[in-house]
Amino acid sequence: MSEERKVKDILAERKDYERNLISSHTKKGSKKFQILMILGVLATFPLFQIAGFQFNYVLHITLYTFMYIAMASSWNILGGYTGYVSLGHNLFFCIGGYFSGMILASYGVSSFITAPAAGVVAMVAGFIVGFVTLRVRGPAFIISSIALLMMVKILFDNWDYVGGSNGISLPQMDLPAQFIKIPFYYAMMFIAIITLIASYAIRHSKIGLGLRAISQDEVKAECAGINTRFLKILAFAISAFFVGLAGAIWAEYLTYMRPNIFLIILIAANMVLMCILGGKGTVAGPVVGAILLIAFNEFFVSQFGASEINLLGTGIIMLLALIFFPNGLVGTLRKMGRLPQILDWD
Amino acid sequence: MTEFLQILIFGLVLGGVYALMASGLTLVFGVMKIINLAHPIFIIAGAYISYWLFKLFGLDPILSLPIGMIGMFCVGVVIYKLVFQREAGNPKFIEMTVLLSFALALSLDGLLGFMFSNTHRITSPSYATEAFIVGDLFVPKGQFYAGIMSILLILALWLFLRYSRIGYAIRATTQNRDAAQLLGVNVTFVSTITFGIGIALAGASGALISFIFSFFPAKHWEWIAILMSLIVLGGMGSLLGAVLGSLLLAVIAAFVGDVFGPTWSTMTFFFSLFVILLIRPQGLFGEKLE
């Protein structure tokens, strides 16, 4: 080794080497670009509908997927980041939907305007419910969420003001049948995007760190000075907000409200299953899980008809996912080191 | 006064049946700390077994009870080995088992619904519609027999737990799993057997309710919350607690149903579950739920 190699040569070599390492993995900004491209393509779907292609089914499925992406992501805030599995989360779906639906039925105000208010109402309900139920942990919390769901279902079934178990019809929007799905499509896409942004923001903030500490070991987190009670209730309320938003738009989309649509446990099971399939506690997990599960569901329905086989299929997928991939698709891929960049939003 | 006694008898008899349903659940929780959300769907599976045995062979549901119990015991052992045993050392055990049993409940719900469709079924042996008339009181025969059978089965279970070697092992594992293992109890074997017994009890109670309630696959969601409220009140893991909790809540629900209407009687269970979880999560006789 010649002494004439100066220090700055060595440093320059080192810098080059490190720059090569980085650029062999990612190009700066390519991930954001890819995601924006996908969103752009999705945003053009309705234009096909306007142009006369029969895109209504595609719009419906994509809209449904957006809704579940939003709901699964917001469940993830409570269930994945904080570790409190809530099997009765579609309670807020119902509250948001009924709030907007009743205003639409009584005063004719479109749910696009009242949706944020519905979200806030759901958030307040989430605050109250969380305040009461988050005093218990683990299995007691899960059971109390199921019990709450059943109680609210009985209440709504017997409440004549909202039509009891028969429900209420809602007025449709004043658009021709071809174009009627388009505003809902954009609304759901918007809700899905803001939920994901919120989920990402929480994950990368101090709140997210606190929530993750709570999920690992709540007692130690409390000892470390994290205000667990406040953070848990905040997570509950935030996750209720987005679910309420989705519920408000969904009620008007269906033009019909019944407790059986909103308060069946299958919706909660879907939310949980999407997070488990995709990866609980990751940002991209619920998205992947939602897309996968809805694809599976559509496949089963097209092969076997809309019978109980769906339930069997969902249950078996959940069993297999829990037994063999407890970290979900995103989690397992990350552990193997093979997570594609576009899904790495953590 | 007669009306009061009448409702009390309804409540007690129903409470006996609920006690049998809850006993399997609380046993499984006590030994393995598994909250088996799939318990009610096994009850319904047992009901279907009795229904088909009655329809095809004319076997009385109470007489076909042993067949159902043995069949369900085998099913329980297989399911434990396939699904739950691998979670044994997992730090997130309780969360995983809850989700696993939830998935199991969904799958069986779908399977039963697919095989037998969602029509309401009910077995109809002759005594299902008859009643004893004792003075002014009207005691339905079917429910009375079911209540008596339930009490007998719970008594048999208690004797088994108290006086047999496996019963000792089960009680030891319930009290302290690690200590029992240190003393030489094969906890895996005990867990498997207990799960089988729990599901066998579910099958038995299914046979008994097959002529009391009309059942269909989706009814298990209703019963999950009801059974949870029963064992949470009594204390999860305690057989005595399950029996007392069931009797108490069934009687209260009967009175509530009489005063406010039948839909509200189911509400009693959910409401009490909610309240107890917040005030005293360990129930009457249970250990602290963590």
XYZ file of C-alpha atoms in Angstrom:
636
model
C 0.000 0.000 0.000
C 1.536 3.220 -1.155
C 1.713 6.051 1.374
C 0.843 8.489 -1.365
C -2.798 7.675 -1.254
C -4.012 10.602 0.625
C -6.831 10.561 3.139
C -9.123 12.486 0.844
C -8.684 9.893 -1.892
C -9.750 7.215 0.483
C -12.699 9.286 1.616
C -13.709 9.939 -2.006
C -13.534 6.226 -2.757
C -15.649 5.485 0.264
C -18.278 8.025 -0.790
C -18.462 6.529 -4.269
C -18.878 3.072 -2.862
C -21.727 4.165 -0.593
C -23.486 6.025 -3.371
C -23.358 2.909 -5.497
C -24.849 0.851 -2.701
C -27.836 3.173 -2.396
C -28.535 3.521 -6.077
C -28.453 -0.188 -6.641
C -31.520 -0.440 -4.411
C -33.730 2.495 -5.125
C -33.931 5.487 -7.244
C -34.911 8.496 -5.262
C -38.606 9.196 -5.591
C -39.445 6.218 -7.778
C -41.763 4.786 -5.139
C -43.839 7.949 -4.905
C -43.973 8.133 -8.679
C -45.216 4.554 -8.984
C -47.943 5.116 -6.412
C -49.078 8.323 -8.086
C -49.197 6.494 -11.405
C -51.470 3.828 -9.945
C -53.724 6.455 -8.407
C -53.862 8.276 -11.707
C -54.919 5.137 -13.548
C -57.574 4.427 -10.918
C -58.869 7.974 -11.219
C -59.457 7.533 -14.927
C -61.756 4.528 -14.537
C -64.916 6.644 -14.368
C -63.922 8.350 -17.585
C -64.284 5.011 -19.325
C -67.769 4.797 -17.913
C -68.617 8.222 -19.268
C -67.178 7.243 -22.618
C -69.725 4.470 -22.824
C -67.800 1.315 -21.914
C -69.724 -0.909 -19.521
C -67.527 -0.192 -16.578
C -70.169 -0.180 -13.861
C -69.113 -3.501 -12.372
C -65.456 -2.481 -12.297
C -66.433 0.802 -10.655
C -68.493 -1.011 -8.055
C -65.747 -3.449 -7.162
C -63.073 -0.768 -7.012
C -65.333 1.415 -4.899
C -65.991 -1.501 -2.567
C -62.254 -2.145 -2.353
C -61.556 1.500 -1.522
C -64.126 1.371 1.233
C -62.594 -1.716 2.733
C -59.097 -0.289 2.365
C -60.258 2.677 4.417
C -62.011 0.524 7.004
C -59.235 -2.027 7.310
C -56.597 0.696 7.584
C -58.487 2.488 10.279
C -59.104 -0.774 12.145
C -55.394 -1.300 11.826
C -54.760 1.876 13.824
C -56.457 0.281 16.793
C -55.897 -3.388 16.159
C -52.529 -3.421 14.474
C -50.591 -0.542 15.967
C -52.071 -0.745 19.452
C -52.806 -4.449 19.555
C -56.420 -4.165 20.742
C -58.433 -6.494 18.531
C -61.932 -5.089 18.240
C -64.411 -7.477 16.690
C -67.281 -5.009 16.879
C -65.796 -2.123 14.934
C -68.575 -1.920 12.385
C -70.606 -0.308 15.144
C -69.130 2.999 13.941
C -69.848 2.051 10.357
C -73.469 1.855 11.414
C -73.419 5.123 13.377
C -71.879 7.045 10.497
C -74.227 5.479 7.984
C -77.372 6.047 9.990
C -76.438 9.625 10.902
C -75.950 10.614 7.290
C -78.838 8.479 6.117
C -81.335 9.951 8.553
C -80.318 13.486 7.603
C -80.656 12.557 3.958
C -84.064 10.984 4.517
C -85.419 13.829 6.639
C -83.837 16.939 5.090
C -82.507 15.848 1.744
C -78.943 16.963 2.438
C -76.589 14.784 0.439
C -74.265 12.580 2.395
C -71.261 14.052 0.616
C -71.828 17.169 2.691
C -72.763 15.438 5.916
C -70.077 12.740 5.730
C -67.472 14.704 7.716
C -70.122 15.392 10.349
C -70.981 11.684 10.390
C -67.305 10.953 10.847
C -67.135 13.336 13.775
C -70.227 11.771 15.355
C -68.641 8.341 14.959
C -65.451 9.741 16.461
C -67.318 11.039 19.498
C -69.032 7.679 19.857
C -65.616 6.042 19.548
C -64.323 8.311 22.276
C -67.138 7.342 24.627
C -66.985 3.640 23.829
C -63.217 3.667 24.123
C -63.351 5.508 27.410
C -65.545 2.782 28.801
C -64.182 -0.374 27.237
C -60.468 0.363 27.100
C -60.192 -0.134 30.832
C -59.899 -3.853 30.211
C -57.273 -5.512 28.089
C -56.822 -8.525 25.901
C -59.600 -11.084 25.731
C -61.997 -9.098 27.928
C -61.812 -6.225 25.457
C -62.496 -8.497 22.492
C -65.510 -10.056 24.194
C -66.874 -6.690 25.266
C -66.646 -5.423 21.681
C -68.701 -8.372 20.450
C -71.228 -7.831 23.252
C -71.480 -4.135 22.383
C -72.119 -4.965 18.741
C -74.914 -7.382 19.668
C -76.475 -4.858 22.039
C -76.471 -2.085 19.444
C -77.955 -4.454 16.887
C -80.863 -5.212 19.200
C -81.281 -1.488 19.940
C -81.392 -0.570 16.256
C -83.722 -3.455 15.474
C -86.217 -2.067 17.972
C -85.831 1.638 17.281
C -88.825 2.719 15.254
C -87.525 6.184 14.433
C -84.905 4.686 12.141
C -87.269 2.082 10.797
C -86.389 -0.784 13.106
C -85.233 -3.950 11.460
C -86.928 -3.055 8.186
C -84.824 -0.019 7.648
C -85.376 3.100 5.605
C -85.132 3.818 1.912
C -83.025 6.776 0.928
C -83.571 9.033 -2.063
C -81.257 8.583 -5.005
C -79.121 11.253 -6.567
C -80.366 13.081 -9.616
C -78.029 11.543 -12.155
C -78.722 9.099 -14.959
C -78.053 5.500 -14.005
C -74.904 5.385 -16.117
C -73.114 8.047 -14.152
C -74.554 7.527 -10.707
C -71.604 5.562 -9.371
C -69.037 8.162 -10.347
C -69.299 10.643 -7.445
C -69.300 7.738 -4.978
C -66.239 6.313 -6.659
C -64.283 9.511 -6.189
C -65.616 9.952 -2.664
C -64.499 6.489 -1.605
C -61.159 6.923 -3.315
C -60.682 10.165 -1.435
C -61.615 8.525 1.865
C -59.225 5.648 1.235
C -56.406 8.070 0.420
C -56.889 10.229 3.494
C -57.148 7.162 5.711
C -53.882 5.848 4.355
C -52.227 9.232 4.789
C -53.464 9.358 8.378
C -52.287 5.813 8.992
C -48.867 6.638 7.552
C -48.650 9.820 9.578
C -49.539 8.033 12.782
C -47.076 5.263 12.111
C -44.247 7.740 11.619
C -44.989 9.932 14.576
C -44.545 9.865 18.312
C -48.134 8.774 18.704
C -47.405 5.741 16.566
C -44.345 4.943 18.620
C -46.394 5.140 21.784
C -49.066 2.871 20.302
C -46.496 0.312 19.269
C -45.054 0.366 22.755
C -48.515 -0.293 24.134
C -48.989 -3.246 21.806
C -45.747 -4.814 22.898
C -46.148 -4.462 26.627
C -48.591 -2.053 28.106
C -47.339 -2.137 31.660
C -43.798 -1.287 30.654
C -45.061 1.469 28.363
C -46.947 3.018 31.244
C -43.864 2.763 33.401
C -41.825 4.456 30.713
C -44.089 7.465 31.039
C -46.332 7.019 28.009
C -49.866 8.176 28.726
C -51.388 4.853 27.659
C -54.985 5.704 28.494
C -54.974 8.894 26.433
C -53.213 7.287 23.480
C -55.497 4.253 23.431
C -58.639 6.355 23.476
C -57.196 8.654 20.813
C -56.422 5.663 18.585
C -59.924 4.319 19.125
C -61.504 7.661 18.249
C -59.369 8.173 15.128
C -60.083 4.695 13.874
C -63.805 5.283 14.442
C -63.701 8.519 12.420
C -62.718 6.979 9.097
C -65.049 4.041 9.512
C -67.902 6.490 10.127
C -66.970 8.441 6.988
C -67.050 5.264 4.918
C -70.380 4.310 6.452
C -71.977 7.632 5.528
C -71.062 7.339 1.853
C -71.952 3.648 1.729
C -75.463 4.322 3.088
C -76.232 6.756 0.298
C -74.617 4.509 -2.286
C -76.887 1.621 -1.339
C -79.914 3.959 -0.998
C -81.138 1.648 1.728
C -80.340 1.357 5.410
C -81.058 -1.626 7.595
C -79.305 -2.804 10.759
C -78.594 -6.077 9.012
C -76.446 -4.347 6.399
C -74.224 -2.509 8.828
C -74.210 -4.547 11.998
C -73.519 -8.097 10.918
C -70.381 -9.555 12.315
C -69.172 -10.538 8.862
C -68.102 -6.952 8.184
C -65.994 -6.885 11.323
C -64.611 -10.286 10.389
C -63.681 -8.937 6.970
C -61.893 -5.943 8.481
C -59.920 -8.152 10.816
C -59.143 -10.700 8.165
C -57.868 -8.097 5.719
C -55.444 -6.777 8.272
C -54.289 -10.252 9.195
C -53.865 -11.322 5.574
C -51.992 -8.196 4.678
C -50.005 -7.629 7.801
C -51.266 -6.213 11.055
C -49.406 -3.171 12.174
C -48.010 -2.199 8.792
C -49.278 0.624 6.637
C -49.515 -1.292 3.382
C -50.853 -4.451 4.982
C -54.556 -3.573 5.060
C -54.398 -2.413 1.424
C -52.906 -5.696 0.255
C -55.264 -7.671 2.476
C -58.333 -5.801 1.244
C -57.467 -6.326 -2.409
C -56.663 -9.997 -1.854
C -59.754 -10.766 0.179
C -62.165 -9.022 -2.174
C -60.539 -10.813 -5.086
C -60.934 -14.167 -3.297
C -64.530 -13.347 -2.464
C -65.413 -12.430 -6.037
C -63.699 -15.564 -7.241
C -65.687 -17.750 -4.833
C -68.933 -16.038 -5.725
C -68.340 -16.444 -9.433
C -67.475 -20.115 -9.031
C -69.909 -21.282 -6.404
C -72.657 -18.705 -6.318
C -73.368 -16.357 -3.414
C -73.990 -19.129 -0.918
C -72.610 -20.022 2.461
C -69.491 -21.330 0.818
C -68.279 -17.732 0.994
C -68.325 -17.865 4.761
C -66.529 -21.189 4.733
C -63.935 -19.841 2.341
C -63.377 -16.688 4.399
C -63.049 -18.714 7.580
C -60.588 -21.175 6.092
C -58.457 -18.410 4.600
C -58.393 -16.722 7.983
C -57.375 -19.980 9.676
C -54.596 -20.619 7.197
C -53.396 -17.031 7.397
C -53.330 -17.131 11.195
C -51.557 -20.469 11.356
C -48.992 -20.051 8.617
C -48.632 -16.308 8.075
C -49.338 -14.613 11.387
C -47.452 -11.577 10.177
C -49.491 -11.317 7.034
C -48.222 -11.030 3.515
C -46.355 -7.771 3.989
C -44.911 -8.845 7.313
C -43.697 -12.196 6.024
C -42.187 -10.654 2.920
C -40.366 -8.129 5.026
C -38.977 -10.849 7.262
C -37.710 -12.689 4.216
C -36.241 -9.477 2.933
C -38.168 -9.649 -0.288
C -40.656 -6.828 0.196
C -41.109 -4.908 -3.038
C -40.334 -1.222 -2.652
C -43.799 -0.142 -3.608
C -45.278 -1.835 -0.556
C -42.699 -0.639 1.889
C -44.485 2.270 3.445
C -43.248 1.800 6.950
C -97.638 -15.508 42.858
C -98.275 -18.273 40.358
C -96.924 -16.133 37.598
C -93.807 -15.416 39.601
C -93.249 -19.138 40.216
C -93.979 -19.900 36.609
C -91.343 -17.509 35.343
C -88.925 -18.710 38.000
C -89.330 -22.298 36.825
C -88.846 -21.308 33.185
C -85.724 -19.448 34.147
C -84.288 -22.250 36.236
C -84.886 -24.936 33.662
C -83.404 -22.844 30.902
C -80.572 -21.912 33.211
C -79.744 -25.570 33.637
C -79.371 -25.994 29.898
C -77.327 -22.806 29.606
C -75.156 -24.105 32.449
C -74.320 -27.200 30.445
C -73.507 -25.074 27.423
C -71.275 -22.844 29.492
C -69.540 -25.645 31.371
C -67.609 -26.862 28.350
C -66.505 -23.335 27.571
C -65.333 -22.573 31.062
C -63.515 -25.905 31.350
C -61.548 -25.211 28.173
C -60.654 -21.738 29.357
C -59.607 -22.954 32.769
C -57.159 -25.534 31.482
C -55.774 -23.894 28.399
C -56.730 -20.220 28.676
C -58.374 -20.535 25.283
C -61.475 -18.428 24.791
C -63.267 -20.687 22.363
C -65.513 -18.425 20.300
C -66.353 -21.508 18.235
C -68.091 -23.260 21.143
C -71.626 -22.245 20.106
C -71.160 -23.465 16.555
C -70.193 -26.859 17.970
C -73.393 -26.740 19.999
C -75.297 -26.194 16.783
C -73.348 -28.992 15.111
C -74.426 -31.277 17.963
C -77.999 -30.110 17.454
C -77.764 -30.979 13.765
C -76.428 -34.452 14.600
C -79.413 -35.061 16.884
C -81.782 -33.609 14.316
C -80.609 -35.915 11.557
C -80.480 -38.966 13.828
C -84.052 -38.219 14.803
C -85.215 -37.565 11.263
C -83.510 -40.513 9.625
C -83.633 -43.164 12.360
C -86.242 -41.891 14.782
C -83.710 -41.841 17.627
C -84.865 -39.785 20.541
C -82.491 -36.841 21.081
C -81.864 -37.672 24.712
C -81.060 -41.280 23.862
C -78.783 -40.321 21.002
C -76.868 -38.038 23.322
C -73.992 -40.501 23.922
C -73.478 -40.935 20.189
C -73.270 -37.206 19.687
C -70.929 -36.810 22.643
C -68.474 -39.437 21.463
C -68.482 -38.064 17.932
C -67.907 -34.518 19.122
C -65.158 -35.637 21.480
C -63.224 -37.038 18.538
C -63.871 -33.885 16.524
C -62.647 -31.790 19.438
C -59.409 -33.744 19.791
C -58.686 -33.469 16.079
C -59.376 -29.751 15.996
C -57.198 -29.105 18.992
C -54.302 -30.969 17.445
C -54.712 -29.264 14.081
C -55.441 -25.721 15.096
C -54.651 -24.817 18.648
C -51.737 -26.919 19.717
C -49.169 -25.045 17.685
C -49.901 -21.798 19.476
C -48.872 -23.227 22.822
C -45.684 -21.271 23.361
C -46.688 -18.093 21.600
C -46.405 -14.877 23.662
C -49.503 -13.527 21.943
C -51.366 -16.694 22.830
C -54.704 -15.313 23.941
C -55.091 -12.944 21.018
C -54.144 -15.644 18.520
C -56.472 -18.241 19.989
C -59.371 -15.821 20.016
C -58.801 -15.021 16.365
C -58.283 -18.694 15.526
C -61.498 -19.748 17.224
C -63.277 -16.852 15.510
C -62.054 -18.096 12.140
C -63.067 -21.624 13.100
C -66.552 -20.407 13.983
C -66.852 -18.642 10.621
C -65.718 -21.723 8.715
C -68.053 -24.095 10.521
C -70.898 -21.614 10.124
C -70.291 -21.621 6.382
C -69.897 -25.387 6.250
C -73.101 -26.103 8.173
C -74.981 -23.480 6.204
C -73.777 -24.988 2.972
C -74.581 -28.563 3.975
C -77.917 -27.932 5.631
C -79.081 -24.522 4.367
C -80.267 -21.777 6.629
C -83.768 -23.028 7.335
C -84.774 -23.107 10.950
C -84.815 -26.641 12.239
C -86.147 -28.190 15.380
C -86.319 -31.791 16.517
C -89.776 -32.815 17.545
C -89.955 -35.792 19.854
C -93.318 -36.253 21.473
C -92.454 -34.578 24.738
C -91.313 -31.376 23.102
C -94.837 -30.041 23.000
C -96.302 -31.607 26.126
C -96.250 -30.254 29.635
C -96.712 -31.262 33.241
C -99.536 -29.496 34.949
C -98.672 -29.125 38.646
C -101.526 -27.284 40.297
C -101.619 -23.963 38.515
C -98.120 -24.302 37.126
C -97.300 -25.294 33.609
C -93.933 -27.007 33.183
C -93.032 -27.880 29.599
C -91.859 -31.489 29.463
C -89.161 -30.961 26.871
C -87.440 -28.178 28.742
C -87.831 -30.018 32.020
C -86.163 -33.157 30.681
C -83.423 -31.065 29.126
C -82.849 -29.300 32.405
C -82.662 -32.562 34.328
C -80.261 -34.104 31.807
C -78.085 -31.012 31.984
C -77.889 -31.180 35.751
C -77.028 -34.886 35.568
C -74.305 -34.273 33.026
C -72.819 -31.423 35.042
C -72.894 -33.648 38.115
C -71.141 -36.386 36.163
C -68.549 -33.876 35.013
C -68.000 -32.681 38.553
C -67.582 -36.234 39.846
C -65.180 -36.972 37.031
C -63.112 -33.908 37.852
C -63.145 -34.675 41.541
C -62.456 -38.390 41.691
C -60.686 -39.620 38.591
C -56.952 -39.381 37.909
C -57.431 -37.422 34.738
C -59.792 -35.184 36.655
C -57.008 -34.481 39.161
C -54.659 -33.729 36.312
C -57.181 -31.350 34.755
C -57.729 -29.522 38.006
C -54.001 -29.284 38.594
C -53.422 -27.815 35.135
C -56.229 -25.324 35.714
C -54.680 -24.105 38.930
C -51.131 -23.717 37.709
C -50.007 -25.077 34.393
C -46.274 -24.805 34.993
C -46.403 -26.345 38.435
C -48.476 -29.236 37.129
C -45.948 -29.800 34.382
C -43.151 -29.814 36.911
C -44.986 -32.415 38.923
C -45.192 -34.725 35.952
C -48.581 -33.995 34.451
C -48.499 -34.317 30.678
C -50.126 -30.949 30.004
C -50.376 -31.464 26.257
C -52.305 -34.681 26.738
C -54.481 -33.082 29.396
C -55.167 -30.100 27.146
C -56.174 -32.307 24.249
C -58.457 -34.425 26.399
C -60.016 -31.364 27.980
C -60.706 -29.743 24.652
C -62.326 -32.982 23.520
C -64.442 -33.068 26.678
C -65.423 -29.451 26.199
C -66.590 -30.059 22.649
C -68.341 -33.264 23.748
C -70.248 -31.198 26.308
C -71.085 -28.757 23.544
C -72.422 -31.641 21.479
C -74.485 -32.851 24.436
C -76.015 -29.457 25.049
C -76.681 -29.223 21.323
C -78.634 -32.441 21.480
C -80.638 -31.052 24.371
C -81.410 -27.690 22.820
C -82.363 -29.299 19.533
C -85.906 -29.699 20.785
C -86.111 -26.494 22.851
C -84.993 -23.814 20.411
C -85.249 -23.748 16.685
C -81.727 -23.509 15.352
C -79.977 -22.523 12.167
C -76.255 -22.066 11.508
C -76.128 -18.321 12.062
C -77.648 -18.580 15.541
C -74.265 -19.177 17.087
C -73.400 -15.470 17.075
C -76.307 -14.871 19.445
C -75.111 -17.608 21.730
C -71.494 -16.521 21.793
C -72.405 -13.331 23.576
C -74.873 -15.118 25.862
C -72.400 -17.831 26.835
C -69.646 -15.286 27.344
C -71.864 -13.351 29.695
C -72.636 -16.516 31.651
C -69.068 -17.557 32.187
C -67.796 -14.057 32.788
C -70.353 -13.572 35.535
C -69.482 -16.888 37.134
C -65.783 -16.482 36.668
C -63.926 -17.961 33.742
C -62.493 -21.338 34.639
C -64.857 -22.089 37.485
C -67.482 -24.782 36.937
C -69.486 -23.761 39.999
C -69.394 -20.185 38.771
C -70.688 -21.232 35.355
C -73.630 -23.068 36.912
C -74.526 -20.296 39.343
C -74.033 -17.584 36.739
C -76.243 -19.392 34.235
C -79.055 -19.965 36.717
C -78.923 -16.404 37.963
C -78.824 -14.747 34.563
C -81.430 -17.051 33.041
C -83.875 -16.259 35.834
C -83.217 -12.515 35.542
C -83.584 -12.681 31.770
C -86.873 -14.548 32.148
C -88.240 -11.808 34.399
C -86.969 -9.061 32.108
C -88.578 -10.810 29.167
C -91.844 -10.968 31.017
C -91.845 -7.302 31.984
C -90.353 -5.643 28.903
C -90.887 -8.087 26.082
C -88.964 -11.012 24.616
C -86.422 -9.050 22.579
C -85.137 -7.381 25.708
C -84.496 -10.608 27.554
C -81.498 -11.400 25.346
C -80.351 -7.860 25.974
C -79.999 -8.712 29.685
C -77.140 -11.054 28.911
C -75.234 -8.612 26.732
C -75.776 -5.743 29.098
C -74.667 -7.743 32.124
C -71.594 -8.929 30.229
C -70.637 -5.383 29.459
C -71.223 -4.193 32.990
C -69.371 -7.073 34.640
C -66.355 -6.705 32.400
C -66.049 -3.143 33.534
C -66.741 -3.550 37.222
C -65.374 -6.951 38.116
C -63.768 -8.758 35.190
C -63.010 -11.870 37.177
C -66.658 -12.530 37.937
C -67.796 -14.315 41.056
C -65.311 -17.144 41.366
C -62.698 -16.583 38.726
C -59.076 -15.538 38.773
C -57.940 -12.185 37.473
C -58.275 -12.107 33.710
C -55.082 -10.711 32.156
